[in-house]
JSON list of C-alpha atoms in Angstrom, two decimals:
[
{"chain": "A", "resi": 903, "resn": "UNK", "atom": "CA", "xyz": [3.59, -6.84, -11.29]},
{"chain": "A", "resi": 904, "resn": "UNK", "atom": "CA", "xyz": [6.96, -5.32, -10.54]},
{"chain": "A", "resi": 905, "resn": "UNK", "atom": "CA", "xyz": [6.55, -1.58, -8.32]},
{"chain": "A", "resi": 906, "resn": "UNK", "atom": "CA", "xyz": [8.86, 1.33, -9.04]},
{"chain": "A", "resi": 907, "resn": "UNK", "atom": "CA", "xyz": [9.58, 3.28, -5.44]},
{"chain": "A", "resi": 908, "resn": "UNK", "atom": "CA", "xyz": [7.60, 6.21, -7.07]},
{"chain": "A", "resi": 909, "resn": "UNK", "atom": "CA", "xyz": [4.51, 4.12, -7.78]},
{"chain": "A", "resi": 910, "resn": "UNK", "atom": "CA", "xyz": [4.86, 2.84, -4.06]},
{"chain": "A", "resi": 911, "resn": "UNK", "atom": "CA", "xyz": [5.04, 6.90, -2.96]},
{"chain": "A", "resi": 912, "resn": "UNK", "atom": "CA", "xyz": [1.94, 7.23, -4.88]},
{"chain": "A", "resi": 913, "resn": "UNK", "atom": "CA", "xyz": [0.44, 4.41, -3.12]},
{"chain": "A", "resi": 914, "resn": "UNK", "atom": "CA", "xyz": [1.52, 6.49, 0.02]},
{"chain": "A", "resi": 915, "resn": "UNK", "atom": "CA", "xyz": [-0.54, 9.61, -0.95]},
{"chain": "A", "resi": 916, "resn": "UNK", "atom": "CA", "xyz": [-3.13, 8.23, -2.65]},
{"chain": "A", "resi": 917, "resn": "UNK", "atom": "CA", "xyz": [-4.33, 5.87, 0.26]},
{"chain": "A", "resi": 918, "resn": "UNK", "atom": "CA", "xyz": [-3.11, 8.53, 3.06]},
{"chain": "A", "resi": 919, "resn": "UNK", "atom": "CA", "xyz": [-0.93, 5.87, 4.82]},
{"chain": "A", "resi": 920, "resn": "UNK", "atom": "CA", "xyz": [1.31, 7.52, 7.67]},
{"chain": "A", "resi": 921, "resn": "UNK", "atom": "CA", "xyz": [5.15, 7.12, 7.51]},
{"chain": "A", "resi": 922, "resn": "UNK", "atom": "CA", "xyz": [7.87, 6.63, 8.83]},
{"chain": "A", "resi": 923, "resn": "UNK", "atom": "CA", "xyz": [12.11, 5.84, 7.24]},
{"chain": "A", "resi": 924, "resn": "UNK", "atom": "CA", "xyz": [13.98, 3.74, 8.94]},
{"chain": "A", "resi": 925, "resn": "UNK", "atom": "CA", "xyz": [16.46, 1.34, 7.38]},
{"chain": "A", "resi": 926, "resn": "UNK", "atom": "CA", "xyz": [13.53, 0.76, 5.24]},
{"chain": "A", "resi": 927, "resn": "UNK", "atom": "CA", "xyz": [10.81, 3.16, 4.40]},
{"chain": "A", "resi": 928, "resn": "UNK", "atom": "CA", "xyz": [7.91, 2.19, 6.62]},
{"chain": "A", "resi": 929, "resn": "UNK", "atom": "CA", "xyz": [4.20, 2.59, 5.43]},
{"chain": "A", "resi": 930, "resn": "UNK", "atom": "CA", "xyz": [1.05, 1.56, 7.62]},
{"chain": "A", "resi": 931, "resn": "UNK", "atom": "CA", "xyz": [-3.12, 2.48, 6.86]},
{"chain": "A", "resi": 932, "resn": "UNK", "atom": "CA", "xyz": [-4.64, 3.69, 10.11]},
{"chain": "A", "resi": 933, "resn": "UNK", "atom": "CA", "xyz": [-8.43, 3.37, 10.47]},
{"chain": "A", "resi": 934, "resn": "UNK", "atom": "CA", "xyz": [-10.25, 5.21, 12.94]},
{"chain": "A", "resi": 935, "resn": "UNK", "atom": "CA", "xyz": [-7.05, 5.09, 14.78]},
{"chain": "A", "resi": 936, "resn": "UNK", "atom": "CA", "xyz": [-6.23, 1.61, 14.31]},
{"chain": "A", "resi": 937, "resn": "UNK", "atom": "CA", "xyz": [-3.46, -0.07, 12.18]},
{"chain": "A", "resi": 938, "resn": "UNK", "atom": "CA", "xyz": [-5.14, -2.30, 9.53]},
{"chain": "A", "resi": 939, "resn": "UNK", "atom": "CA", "xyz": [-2.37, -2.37, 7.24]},
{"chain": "A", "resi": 940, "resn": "UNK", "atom": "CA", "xyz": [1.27, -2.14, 7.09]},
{"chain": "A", "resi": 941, "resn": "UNK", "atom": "CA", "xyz": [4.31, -2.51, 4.46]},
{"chain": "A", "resi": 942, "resn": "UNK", "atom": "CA", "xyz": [7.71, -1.47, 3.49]},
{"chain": "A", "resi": 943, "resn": "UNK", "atom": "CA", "xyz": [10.24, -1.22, 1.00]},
{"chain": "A", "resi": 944, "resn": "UNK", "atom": "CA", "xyz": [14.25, -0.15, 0.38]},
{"chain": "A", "resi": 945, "resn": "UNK", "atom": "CA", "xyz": [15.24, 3.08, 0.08]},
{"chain": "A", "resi": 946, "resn": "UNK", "atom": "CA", "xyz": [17.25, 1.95, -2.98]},
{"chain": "A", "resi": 947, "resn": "UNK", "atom": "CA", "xyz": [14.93, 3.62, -6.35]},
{"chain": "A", "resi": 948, "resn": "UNK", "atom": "CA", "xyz": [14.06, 1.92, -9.57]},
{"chain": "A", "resi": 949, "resn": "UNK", "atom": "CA", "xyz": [12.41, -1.36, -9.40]},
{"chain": "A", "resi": 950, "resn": "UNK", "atom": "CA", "xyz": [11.39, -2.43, -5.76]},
{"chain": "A", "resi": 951, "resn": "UNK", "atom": "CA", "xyz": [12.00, -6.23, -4.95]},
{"chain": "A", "resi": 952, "resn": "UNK", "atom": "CA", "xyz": [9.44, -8.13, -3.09]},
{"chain": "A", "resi": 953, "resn": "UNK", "atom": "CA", "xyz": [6.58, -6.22, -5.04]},
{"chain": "A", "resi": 954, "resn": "UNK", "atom": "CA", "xyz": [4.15, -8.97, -4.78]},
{"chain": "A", "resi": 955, "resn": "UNK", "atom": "CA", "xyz": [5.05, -8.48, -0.68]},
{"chain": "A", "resi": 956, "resn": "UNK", "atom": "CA", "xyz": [3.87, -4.91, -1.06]},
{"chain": "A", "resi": 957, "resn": "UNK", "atom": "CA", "xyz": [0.81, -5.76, -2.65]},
{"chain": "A", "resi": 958, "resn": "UNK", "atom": "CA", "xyz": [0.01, -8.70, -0.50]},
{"chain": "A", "resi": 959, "resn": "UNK", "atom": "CA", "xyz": [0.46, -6.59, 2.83]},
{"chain": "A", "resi": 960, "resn": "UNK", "atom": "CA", "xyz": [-2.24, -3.90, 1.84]},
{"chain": "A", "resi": 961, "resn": "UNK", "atom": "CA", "xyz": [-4.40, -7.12, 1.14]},
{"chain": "A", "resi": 962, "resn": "UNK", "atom": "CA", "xyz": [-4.62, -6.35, -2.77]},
{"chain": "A", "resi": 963, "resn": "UNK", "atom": "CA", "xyz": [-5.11, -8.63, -5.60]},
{"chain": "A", "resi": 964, "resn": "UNK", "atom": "CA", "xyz": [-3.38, -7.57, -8.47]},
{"chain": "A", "resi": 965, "resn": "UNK", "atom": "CA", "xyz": [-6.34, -6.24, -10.31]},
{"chain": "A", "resi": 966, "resn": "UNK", "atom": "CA", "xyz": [-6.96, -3.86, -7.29]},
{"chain": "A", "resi": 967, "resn": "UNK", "atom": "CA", "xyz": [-3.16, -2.62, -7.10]},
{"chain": "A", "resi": 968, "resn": "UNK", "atom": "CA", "xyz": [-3.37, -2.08, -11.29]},
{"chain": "A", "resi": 969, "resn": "UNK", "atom": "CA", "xyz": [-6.35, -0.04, -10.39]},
{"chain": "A", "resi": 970, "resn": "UNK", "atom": "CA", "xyz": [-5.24, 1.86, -7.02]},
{"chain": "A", "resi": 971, "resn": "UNK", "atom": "CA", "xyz": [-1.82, 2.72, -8.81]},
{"chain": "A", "resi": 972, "resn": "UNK", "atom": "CA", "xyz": [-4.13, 3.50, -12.79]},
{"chain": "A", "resi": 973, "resn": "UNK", "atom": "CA", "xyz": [-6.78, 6.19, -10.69]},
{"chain": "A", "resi": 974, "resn": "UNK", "atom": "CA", "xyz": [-10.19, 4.14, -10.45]},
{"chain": "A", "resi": 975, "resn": "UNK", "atom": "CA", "xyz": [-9.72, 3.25, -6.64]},
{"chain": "A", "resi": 976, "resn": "UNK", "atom": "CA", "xyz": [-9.08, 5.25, -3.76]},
{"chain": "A", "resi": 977, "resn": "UNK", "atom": "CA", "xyz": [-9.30, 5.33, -0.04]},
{"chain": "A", "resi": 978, "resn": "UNK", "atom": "CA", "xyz": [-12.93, 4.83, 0.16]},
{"chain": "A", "resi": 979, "resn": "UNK", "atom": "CA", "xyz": [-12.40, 2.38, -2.55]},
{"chain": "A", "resi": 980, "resn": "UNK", "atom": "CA", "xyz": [-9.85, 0.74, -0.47]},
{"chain": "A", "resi": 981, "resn": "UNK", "atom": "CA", "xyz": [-11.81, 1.10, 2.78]},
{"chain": "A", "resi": 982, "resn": "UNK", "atom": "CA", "xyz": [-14.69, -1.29, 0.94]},
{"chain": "A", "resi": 983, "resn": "UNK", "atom": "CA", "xyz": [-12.12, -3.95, 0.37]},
{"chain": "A", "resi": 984, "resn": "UNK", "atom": "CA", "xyz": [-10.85, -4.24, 3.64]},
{"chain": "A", "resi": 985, "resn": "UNK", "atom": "CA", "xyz": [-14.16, -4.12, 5.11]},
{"chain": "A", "resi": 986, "resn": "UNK", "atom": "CA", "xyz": [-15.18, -7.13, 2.37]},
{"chain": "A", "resi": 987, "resn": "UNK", "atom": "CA", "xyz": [-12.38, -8.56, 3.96]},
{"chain": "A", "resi": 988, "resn": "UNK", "atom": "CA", "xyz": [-13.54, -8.65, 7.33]},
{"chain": "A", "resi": 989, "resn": "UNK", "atom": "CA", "xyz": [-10.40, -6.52, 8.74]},
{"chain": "A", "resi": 990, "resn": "UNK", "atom": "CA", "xyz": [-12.42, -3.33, 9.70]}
]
């Protein structure tokens, strides 16, 4: 599954993950104040290389990405995996 930078953005606001640009544009999920999560990608737009990087970063199958980026999963949503995952 290929990412467009907007889809990634949505990923952004959709999971509340803080950011910061650098030479890349930085994204990481905080949990009760600790970093679970973190990812990037270019600052170039259109089609993001290294999508399966993004997706493997915030610990997603591809399913779960389809779904986070198509509206039936959220944070909580997202919460419940990494906790199924052992990482909170």
């Amino acid at each position: 599954m290929t990412l467009k930078a907007k889809e990634f953005e949505r990923i952004v606001r959709k999971l509340g993950l803080q950011t910061r640009n650098s030479g890349d544009r930085l994204a990481w999920f905080e949990h009760e104040g600790r970093t679970i999560t973190r990812t990037r990608r270019s600052n170039k737009a259109g089609d993001l290389p290294f999508s399966h990087a993004i997706r493997q970063q915030l610990k997603l199958t591809e399913d779960q990405l389809r779904d986070l980026l198509d509206c039936p999963l959220d944070r909580d949503g997202y919460v419940a995996i990494l906790r199924g995952k052992g990482l909170i």
